[in-house]
């Protein structure tokens, strides 16, 4: 029996169903991001950086700096975000900050990148551009009544945590054989002194005058606890972010207390939809103008410029001196900087302002345990007292953590690890005012003892 087979004619697929690389396939590649950088642009940027390095010189200009900082900052952050377990405790911020520091120390990072990053970061001081944008944007988008209550309340857990951390840290250091004097004055106090520029340096100068010792040696002694205390705060704050995901009733996800909300409609607060570009630009100039006023206040009255700017922004908010449209623009500026600038900034900080050798100098067991005990107590007491005052305990603990951070750079890293950048105004209070009070009080006590 003879059979015949018939072949079905191929089904013609609609043109819209065919998979084409250009442009649809290319668009799919462009939608793959390393941080905020589209994958093809990321590859091109890496090749261009390598090409510029091959010529022997990296131009020290803002356009080059932005690309270099973004390339390395988002690369390291993406690596941290993909590591098992540690990605939940702030690995992205830790990698973006401390890996560059190690790469510089071990001379792995090319010297032209190190020089360009250091020169640009120190000359431009763009850390304060970031802080100004974050502070003004977050304050202008907060509810006025809650803003006042939050500022008044936060000093209670901060003060309680500082006293408890001082006592516990000194006791632990003494038990581990470091001695009460060394534990308190050279480990515990530097941790809560407010960072390097406004903490470790004036503290070492005061110690040198009172104790009649070399200021350089004293600075080298107090700097490692500052660095390692900040690292501990970053890790613990990242861990609290993970805890908040598991126990949502303990956190306001960046809100300091229940009932807190912004003045803007919820839809716009989340997307920035409908905000005119002119309002965004105006908000940026407003933030920088408030920072300039802060600088003037520092020169006239000695108040740190970020703190003066913070109080001025609160005054502007309370007096309704800016329109709702400008407040919305400030919120978009805040979101832009928190999303696009954080990790590039952390990379620049790691290269230019974080000495790896000073950090490693603290790696002996008694000092490590004392530092961890101090920071843990500071945060735990902050959480307990904050909850007693009807604040979210995780947010109160994270604000207290900033009291043990590396100044403004530490605030950025801590709040990034905790995913709580909206707490920057309160973090600045903890760091600047808390650090200034700590340094002043301790120097007065030491002078009296001497």
Short mmCIF file of C-alpha atoms in Angstrom, two decimals:
data_model
loop_
_atom_site.label_atom_id
_atom_site.label_comp_id
_atom_site.label_asym_id
_atom_site.label_seq_id
_atom_site.Cartn_x
_atom_site.Cartn_y
_atom_site.Cartn_z
CA UNK A 1 0.00 0.00 0.00
CA UNK A 2 1.41 3.27 -1.07
CA UNK A 3 1.22 6.21 1.27
CA UNK A 4 1.91 9.80 0.57
CA UNK A 5 3.08 12.32 3.07
CA UNK A 6 2.13 15.89 2.85
CA UNK A 7 4.25 18.63 4.31
CA UNK A 8 2.42 21.39 6.07
CA UNK A 9 3.21 24.77 4.69
CA UNK A 10 5.19 26.92 7.15
CA UNK A 11 3.05 29.28 9.13
CA UNK A 12 3.92 32.86 8.37
CA UNK A 13 4.44 34.71 11.66
CA UNK A 14 3.33 38.30 11.83
CA UNK A 15 6.12 40.77 11.43
CA UNK A 16 5.46 42.13 14.93
CA UNK A 17 6.02 38.65 16.43
CA UNK A 18 9.44 38.15 14.90
CA UNK A 19 12.35 38.68 17.23
CA UNK A 20 14.69 41.26 15.80
CA UNK A 21 17.90 42.36 17.42
CA UNK A 22 17.63 45.91 16.15
CA UNK A 23 16.10 47.82 17.69
CA UNK A 24 14.05 45.58 20.04
CA UNK A 25 16.92 43.30 21.07
CA UNK A 26 19.17 46.29 21.62
CA UNK A 27 16.50 47.93 23.73
CA UNK A 28 16.34 44.81 25.90
CA UNK A 29 20.09 45.08 26.44
CA UNK A 30 19.71 48.75 27.32
CA UNK A 31 17.12 47.79 29.94
CA UNK A 32 19.68 45.61 31.74
CA UNK A 33 21.31 47.86 34.33
CA UNK A 34 24.46 47.82 36.43
CA UNK A 35 23.15 50.10 39.15
CA UNK A 36 21.60 52.81 37.00
CA UNK A 37 23.94 52.32 34.01
CA UNK A 38 22.57 50.49 30.93
CA UNK A 39 24.69 47.42 30.19
CA UNK A 40 25.99 48.56 26.75
CA UNK A 41 26.89 51.99 28.17
CA UNK A 42 28.59 50.24 31.11
CA UNK A 43 30.76 48.19 28.72
CA UNK A 44 31.63 51.24 26.64
CA UNK A 45 32.44 53.28 29.77
CA UNK A 46 34.78 50.56 31.03
CA UNK A 47 36.54 50.40 27.66
CA UNK A 48 36.91 54.17 27.53
CA UNK A 49 38.34 54.33 31.06
CA UNK A 50 40.85 51.61 30.10
CA UNK A 51 41.71 53.51 26.93
CA UNK A 52 42.31 56.75 28.80
CA UNK A 53 44.48 54.92 31.32
CA UNK A 54 46.50 53.43 28.47
CA UNK A 55 47.37 56.94 27.34
CA UNK A 56 48.94 57.51 30.76
CA UNK A 57 46.71 60.32 32.02
CA UNK A 58 43.13 60.63 33.25
CA UNK A 59 41.67 64.13 32.78
CA UNK A 60 40.79 65.79 36.08
CA UNK A 61 37.43 67.17 35.02
CA UNK A 62 33.89 66.67 36.21
CA UNK A 63 32.64 64.72 33.17
CA UNK A 64 35.38 62.12 33.52
CA UNK A 65 34.96 61.97 37.30
CA UNK A 66 31.22 61.26 37.02
CA UNK A 67 31.77 58.34 34.62
CA UNK A 68 34.66 56.86 36.64
CA UNK A 69 32.88 57.17 39.99
CA UNK A 70 29.65 55.73 38.58
CA UNK A 71 31.43 52.83 36.85
CA UNK A 72 33.35 51.67 39.91
CA UNK A 73 30.75 52.64 42.52
CA UNK A 74 27.88 50.75 40.90
CA UNK A 75 30.14 47.80 40.01
CA UNK A 76 31.14 47.29 43.64
CA UNK A 77 27.58 47.89 44.87
CA UNK A 78 26.20 45.29 42.45
CA UNK A 79 28.77 42.75 43.65
CA UNK A 80 27.76 43.43 47.26
CA UNK A 81 24.06 43.12 46.42
CA UNK A 82 24.57 39.68 44.89
CA UNK A 83 26.56 38.06 47.68
CA UNK A 84 24.59 35.54 49.74
CA UNK A 85 23.75 36.43 53.34
CA UNK A 86 25.92 39.57 53.60
CA UNK A 87 23.82 41.38 50.98
CA UNK A 88 21.17 41.70 53.70
CA UNK A 89 23.48 43.60 56.06
CA UNK A 90 24.64 46.45 53.85
CA UNK A 91 27.24 44.67 51.70
CA UNK A 92 26.63 47.09 48.81
CA UNK A 93 27.60 50.13 50.89
CA UNK A 94 30.49 48.28 52.55
CA UNK A 95 31.92 47.15 49.21
CA UNK A 96 31.51 50.57 47.60
CA UNK A 97 33.33 52.24 50.51
CA UNK A 98 35.95 49.88 51.90
CA UNK A 99 37.00 47.79 48.87
CA UNK A 100 38.33 50.93 47.08
CA UNK A 101 40.24 51.81 50.25
CA UNK A 102 41.91 48.39 50.23
CA UNK A 103 42.59 48.60 46.48
CA UNK A 104 44.37 51.91 46.99
CA UNK A 105 46.45 50.62 49.90
CA UNK A 106 47.55 47.48 48.05
CA UNK A 107 48.17 49.54 44.88
CA UNK A 108 45.70 47.55 42.79
CA UNK A 109 43.70 50.57 41.65
CA UNK A 110 45.65 52.44 38.90
CA UNK A 111 47.45 55.51 40.19
CA UNK A 112 45.82 57.92 37.67
CA UNK A 113 42.37 56.93 39.00
CA UNK A 114 43.51 57.38 42.60
CA UNK A 115 45.00 60.80 41.87
CA UNK A 116 42.03 62.05 39.86
CA UNK A 117 39.54 60.79 42.46
CA UNK A 118 41.44 62.26 45.40
CA UNK A 119 42.07 65.61 43.75
CA UNK A 120 38.50 65.99 42.52
CA UNK A 121 36.87 64.88 45.77
CA UNK A 122 38.94 67.16 47.98
CA UNK A 123 38.81 70.14 45.62
CA UNK A 124 35.07 69.97 44.86
CA UNK A 125 33.91 68.76 48.31
CA UNK A 126 30.88 67.34 46.55
CA UNK A 127 30.01 65.33 49.65
CA UNK A 128 28.30 68.49 50.91
CA UNK A 129 26.41 68.91 47.64
CA UNK A 130 24.99 65.46 48.30
CA UNK A 131 24.19 66.18 51.96
CA UNK A 132 22.59 69.54 51.12
CA UNK A 133 20.32 67.96 48.50
CA UNK A 134 19.35 65.07 50.78
CA UNK A 135 18.68 67.22 53.85
CA UNK A 136 16.68 69.95 52.14
CA UNK A 137 14.71 67.50 50.00
CA UNK A 138 13.77 65.25 52.90
CA UNK A 139 12.87 68.11 55.26
CA UNK A 140 10.71 69.95 52.74
CA UNK A 141 8.72 66.78 52.02
CA UNK A 142 8.01 66.02 55.70
CA UNK A 143 4.92 66.91 57.67
CA UNK A 144 5.58 70.10 59.66
CA UNK A 145 4.10 68.96 62.98
CA UNK A 146 5.82 65.59 62.88
CA UNK A 147 9.07 67.29 61.89
CA UNK A 148 9.11 69.38 65.08
CA UNK A 149 8.15 66.45 67.29
CA UNK A 150 10.82 64.28 65.69
CA UNK A 151 13.59 66.81 66.24
CA UNK A 152 12.60 67.29 69.87
CA UNK A 153 12.23 63.59 70.56
CA UNK A 154 15.40 62.30 68.92
CA UNK A 155 17.70 63.91 71.48
CA UNK A 156 16.33 61.67 74.27
CA UNK A 157 17.34 58.26 72.81
CA UNK A 158 20.56 59.86 71.55
CA UNK A 159 21.56 61.13 74.99
CA UNK A 160 20.53 57.91 76.74
CA UNK A 161 22.39 55.79 74.19
CA UNK A 162 25.53 57.91 74.49
CA UNK A 163 25.69 57.57 78.27
CA UNK A 164 24.96 53.83 78.20
CA UNK A 165 27.46 53.18 75.39
CA UNK A 166 30.16 55.09 77.27
CA UNK A 167 29.59 53.01 80.40
CA UNK A 168 29.34 49.63 78.65
CA UNK A 169 32.26 50.25 76.29
CA UNK A 170 34.53 51.33 79.12
CA UNK A 171 33.51 48.34 81.26
CA UNK A 172 34.09 45.85 78.43
CA UNK A 173 37.49 47.36 77.54
CA UNK A 174 38.53 47.27 81.20
CA UNK A 175 37.50 43.62 81.56
CA UNK A 176 39.52 42.76 78.45
CA UNK A 177 42.66 44.30 79.91
CA UNK A 178 42.75 47.60 78.00
CA UNK A 179 42.29 49.68 81.14
CA UNK A 180 39.44 52.06 81.92
CA UNK A 181 41.42 55.19 80.96
CA UNK A 182 42.49 53.89 77.54
CA UNK A 183 39.12 52.28 76.83
CA UNK A 184 37.15 55.45 77.52
CA UNK A 185 39.38 58.20 76.13
CA UNK A 186 40.98 56.38 73.21
CA UNK A 187 38.30 53.92 72.04
CA UNK A 188 34.81 54.83 73.25
CA UNK A 189 35.02 58.62 72.92
CA UNK A 190 36.56 58.65 69.41
CA UNK A 191 33.74 56.39 68.20
CA UNK A 192 31.15 58.99 69.21
CA UNK A 193 33.23 62.10 68.42
CA UNK A 194 31.55 62.85 65.08
CA UNK A 195 33.95 61.46 62.50
CA UNK A 196 37.42 62.62 61.43
CA UNK A 197 37.38 66.30 60.51
CA UNK A 198 35.03 67.42 63.27
CA UNK A 199 35.79 64.58 65.70
CA UNK A 200 39.16 62.83 65.68
CA UNK A 201 41.18 65.91 64.68
CA UNK A 202 39.87 68.37 67.32
CA UNK A 203 39.86 65.56 69.87
CA UNK A 204 43.53 64.76 69.21
CA UNK A 205 44.43 68.47 69.32
CA UNK A 206 42.69 68.82 72.69
CA UNK A 207 44.36 65.67 74.02
CA UNK A 208 47.76 66.96 72.86
CA UNK A 209 47.34 70.28 74.68
CA UNK A 210 46.07 68.71 77.89
CA UNK A 211 48.42 65.70 78.00
CA UNK A 212 51.45 67.48 76.48
CA UNK A 213 51.92 64.76 73.88
CA UNK A 214 52.47 64.74 70.12
CA UNK A 215 49.22 65.48 68.27
CA UNK A 216 50.16 63.29 65.29
CA UNK A 217 50.65 60.21 67.44
CA UNK A 218 47.42 60.87 69.31
CA UNK A 219 45.54 61.28 66.03
CA UNK A 220 46.92 57.95 64.81
CA UNK A 221 45.65 56.40 68.07
CA UNK A 222 42.09 57.75 67.95
CA UNK A 223 41.51 57.34 64.20
CA UNK A 224 41.22 53.50 64.02
CA UNK A 225 38.27 53.32 66.46
CA UNK A 226 36.52 56.01 64.38
CA UNK A 227 36.93 53.92 61.24
CA UNK A 228 36.00 50.58 62.75
CA UNK A 229 33.13 52.06 64.76
CA UNK A 230 31.68 53.39 61.52
CA UNK A 231 32.08 50.00 59.83
CA UNK A 232 30.32 48.33 62.77
CA UNK A 233 27.46 50.82 62.54
CA UNK A 234 27.13 50.16 58.79
CA UNK A 235 26.90 46.39 59.31
CA UNK A 236 24.44 46.63 62.21
CA UNK A 237 22.26 49.14 60.35
CA UNK A 238 22.15 46.83 57.33
CA UNK A 239 21.14 44.03 59.67
CA UNK A 240 18.34 46.19 61.11
CA UNK A 241 17.05 46.78 57.59
CA UNK A 242 16.79 43.00 57.20
CA UNK A 243 15.06 42.70 60.60
CA UNK A 244 12.59 45.38 59.54
CA UNK A 245 11.58 43.28 56.53
CA UNK A 246 10.85 40.35 58.83
CA UNK A 247 9.08 42.40 61.52
CA UNK A 248 7.36 45.35 59.80
CA UNK A 249 5.76 46.63 63.02
CA UNK A 250 9.20 47.68 64.28
CA UNK A 251 9.95 50.07 61.44
CA UNK A 252 8.50 53.03 59.62
CA UNK A 253 10.69 52.33 56.54
CA UNK A 254 12.40 55.70 56.95
CA UNK A 255 9.70 57.44 58.99
CA UNK A 256 10.79 58.21 62.53
CA UNK A 257 7.38 57.85 64.21
CA UNK A 258 3.85 56.62 63.45
CA UNK A 259 1.57 59.07 61.67
CA UNK A 260 4.44 60.72 59.83
CA UNK A 261 3.81 61.57 56.21
CA UNK A 262 4.80 64.11 53.63
CA UNK A 263 2.81 67.15 52.59
CA UNK A 264 2.76 65.99 48.97
CA UNK A 265 0.12 63.70 47.44
CA UNK A 266 1.18 60.07 47.69
CA UNK A 267 1.29 59.47 43.94
CA UNK A 268 3.61 62.37 43.32
CA UNK A 269 5.73 61.51 46.34
CA UNK A 270 6.47 58.13 44.82
CA UNK A 271 6.97 59.07 41.19
CA UNK A 272 7.61 62.79 40.94
CA UNK A 273 4.99 62.88 38.18
CA UNK A 274 3.84 66.30 37.13
CA UNK A 275 6.81 68.16 38.60
CA UNK A 276 8.10 70.82 36.23
CA UNK A 277 11.82 70.79 35.40
CA UNK A 278 12.02 74.44 36.41
CA UNK A 279 10.80 73.53 39.90
CA UNK A 280 13.43 70.82 40.20
CA UNK A 281 16.18 73.22 39.16
CA UNK A 282 14.84 75.89 41.51
CA UNK A 283 14.81 73.39 44.38
CA UNK A 284 18.44 72.49 43.69
CA UNK A 285 19.52 76.12 43.77
CA UNK A 286 17.46 76.62 46.96
CA UNK A 287 19.26 73.72 48.66
CA UNK A 288 22.68 75.09 47.71
CA UNK A 289 21.73 78.60 48.82
CA UNK A 290 20.77 77.24 52.23
CA UNK A 291 24.16 75.51 52.35
CA UNK A 292 25.90 78.82 51.59
CA UNK A 293 23.94 80.36 54.46
CA UNK A 294 25.20 77.47 56.59
CA UNK A 295 28.80 78.29 55.63
CA UNK A 296 28.24 81.93 56.61
CA UNK A 297 26.75 80.84 59.97
CA UNK A 298 29.80 78.65 60.54
CA UNK A 299 32.14 81.59 59.97
CA UNK A 300 30.09 83.96 62.13
CA UNK A 301 28.98 81.68 64.97
CA UNK A 302 31.07 78.49 64.70
CA UNK A 303 28.05 76.26 64.07
CA UNK A 304 28.89 73.44 61.59
CA UNK A 305 27.62 74.37 58.14
CA UNK A 306 25.47 71.22 57.62
CA UNK A 307 23.79 71.73 61.00
CA UNK A 308 23.14 75.41 60.30
CA UNK A 309 21.72 74.46 56.91
CA UNK A 310 19.54 71.84 58.58
CA UNK A 311 18.01 74.34 61.00
CA UNK A 312 17.50 76.85 58.18
CA UNK A 313 15.68 74.22 56.11
CA UNK A 314 13.45 73.43 59.10
CA UNK A 315 12.71 77.15 59.50
CA UNK A 316 11.82 77.43 55.81
CA UNK A 317 9.51 74.45 56.15
CA UNK A 318 7.78 75.64 59.33
CA UNK A 319 7.18 79.14 58.00
CA UNK A 320 5.90 77.80 54.64
CA UNK A 321 8.44 80.00 52.88
CA UNK A 322 8.48 77.78 49.78
CA UNK A 323 5.54 76.78 47.61
CA UNK A 324 4.16 73.22 47.38
CA UNK A 325 5.53 73.02 43.82
CA UNK A 326 9.02 73.86 45.03
CA UNK A 327 8.70 71.29 47.81
CA UNK A 328 7.84 68.66 45.18
CA UNK A 329 10.89 69.74 43.20
CA UNK A 330 13.04 69.35 46.33
CA UNK A 331 11.72 65.83 46.79
CA UNK A 332 12.72 64.90 43.23
CA UNK A 333 16.20 66.34 43.85
CA UNK A 334 16.41 64.20 47.00
CA UNK A 335 15.33 61.06 45.11
CA UNK A 336 17.81 61.72 42.31
CA UNK A 337 20.78 62.09 44.63
CA UNK A 338 19.83 59.12 46.82
CA UNK A 339 19.41 56.89 43.73
CA UNK A 340 22.10 58.08 41.32
CA UNK A 341 24.85 59.63 43.44
CA UNK A 342 25.14 57.50 46.59
CA UNK A 343 27.36 54.66 45.36
CA UNK A 344 29.62 56.82 43.16
CA UNK A 345 30.08 59.09 46.18
CA UNK A 346 30.93 56.14 48.42
CA UNK A 347 33.56 54.99 45.93
CA UNK A 348 35.15 58.46 45.96
CA UNK A 349 35.05 58.50 49.76
CA UNK A 350 36.69 55.07 49.92
CA UNK A 351 39.53 56.12 47.63
CA UNK A 352 40.25 59.58 49.03
CA UNK A 353 39.06 59.68 52.65
CA UNK A 354 39.25 56.14 54.06
CA UNK A 355 42.79 54.99 54.99
CA UNK A 356 42.83 51.20 54.94
CA UNK A 357 45.89 50.91 57.17
CA UNK A 358 44.17 52.88 59.95
CA UNK A 359 41.15 50.62 59.74
CA UNK A 360 43.26 47.45 59.88
CA UNK A 361 45.16 48.83 62.89
CA UNK A 362 42.07 48.20 65.04
CA UNK A 363 41.90 44.51 64.24
CA UNK A 364 42.89 43.05 67.60
CA UNK A 365 40.32 41.14 69.62
CA UNK A 366 40.03 43.33 72.76
CA UNK A 367 39.65 46.53 70.72
CA UNK A 368 37.21 44.89 68.30
CA UNK A 369 35.00 43.59 71.09
CA UNK A 370 35.05 46.97 72.86
CA UNK A 371 34.06 48.80 69.68
CA UNK A 372 31.25 46.38 68.86
CA UNK A 373 29.96 46.55 72.44
CA UNK A 374 29.97 50.35 72.35
CA UNK A 375 28.12 50.68 69.04
CA UNK A 376 25.68 47.88 69.84
CA UNK A 377 24.77 49.50 73.17
CA UNK A 378 24.35 52.89 71.54
CA UNK A 379 21.91 51.45 69.02
CA UNK A 380 20.08 49.10 71.40
CA UNK A 381 19.39 51.81 73.97
CA UNK A 382 18.30 54.12 71.18
CA UNK A 383 15.80 51.52 70.01
CA UNK A 384 14.43 50.88 73.53
CA UNK A 385 14.10 54.55 74.47
CA UNK A 386 12.73 55.38 71.04
CA UNK A 387 10.02 52.77 71.39
CA UNK A 388 9.18 54.12 74.84
CA UNK A 389 8.72 57.54 73.23
CA UNK A 390 6.43 55.96 70.58
CA UNK A 391 9.04 56.16 67.83
CA UNK A 392 9.90 53.30 65.50
CA UNK A 393 12.71 51.44 67.30
CA UNK A 394 14.62 50.52 64.14
CA UNK A 395 14.69 54.12 62.92
CA UNK A 396 15.73 55.40 66.37
CA UNK A 397 18.52 52.82 66.49
CA UNK A 398 19.79 53.78 63.02
CA UNK A 399 19.86 57.48 63.93
CA UNK A 400 21.88 56.58 67.03
CA UNK A 401 24.18 54.50 64.83
CA UNK A 402 25.10 57.67 62.95
CA UNK A 403 26.50 59.03 66.22
CA UNK A 404 29.22 56.39 65.84
CA UNK A 405 29.74 57.03 62.12
CA UNK A 406 32.63 58.55 60.22
CA UNK A 407 31.09 62.03 60.04
CA UNK A 408 29.07 62.91 56.94
CA UNK A 409 30.67 60.08 54.97
CA UNK A 410 29.62 57.63 57.66
CA UNK A 411 26.05 58.95 57.63
CA UNK A 412 25.82 58.31 53.90
CA UNK A 413 27.19 54.77 54.22
CA UNK A 414 25.06 53.89 57.27
CA UNK A 415 21.81 55.18 55.81
CA UNK A 416 22.59 53.53 52.46
CA UNK A 417 23.15 50.17 54.16
CA UNK A 418 19.92 50.64 56.10
CA UNK A 419 18.01 51.92 53.04
CA UNK A 420 16.86 54.89 55.18
CA UNK A 421 18.30 57.95 53.41
CA UNK A 422 15.24 59.98 54.50
CA UNK A 423 16.71 59.98 58.03
CA UNK A 424 19.62 62.19 56.92
CA UNK A 425 18.41 65.30 58.83
CA UNK A 426 18.28 63.36 62.10
CA UNK A 427 21.56 61.60 61.27
CA UNK A 428 23.27 64.97 60.90
CA UNK A 429 22.01 66.01 64.32
CA UNK A 430 23.35 62.79 65.85
CA UNK A 431 26.71 63.15 64.09
CA UNK A 432 27.40 66.88 64.27
CA UNK A 433 25.72 68.00 67.48
CA UNK A 434 26.19 64.68 69.27
CA UNK A 435 29.86 64.62 68.27
CA UNK A 436 30.47 68.24 69.26
CA UNK A 437 28.87 67.73 72.67
CA UNK A 438 30.89 64.55 73.21
CA UNK A 439 34.24 66.14 72.30
CA UNK A 440 33.60 69.30 74.33
CA UNK A 441 32.43 67.45 77.43
CA UNK A 442 35.26 64.91 77.37
CA UNK A 443 37.97 67.56 76.93
CA UNK A 444 36.54 69.48 79.87
CA UNK A 445 36.58 66.32 82.02
CA UNK A 446 40.12 65.43 80.97
CA UNK A 447 41.36 68.95 81.69
CA UNK A 448 39.79 68.77 85.15
CA UNK A 449 41.38 65.37 85.83
CA UNK A 450 44.73 66.65 84.62
#
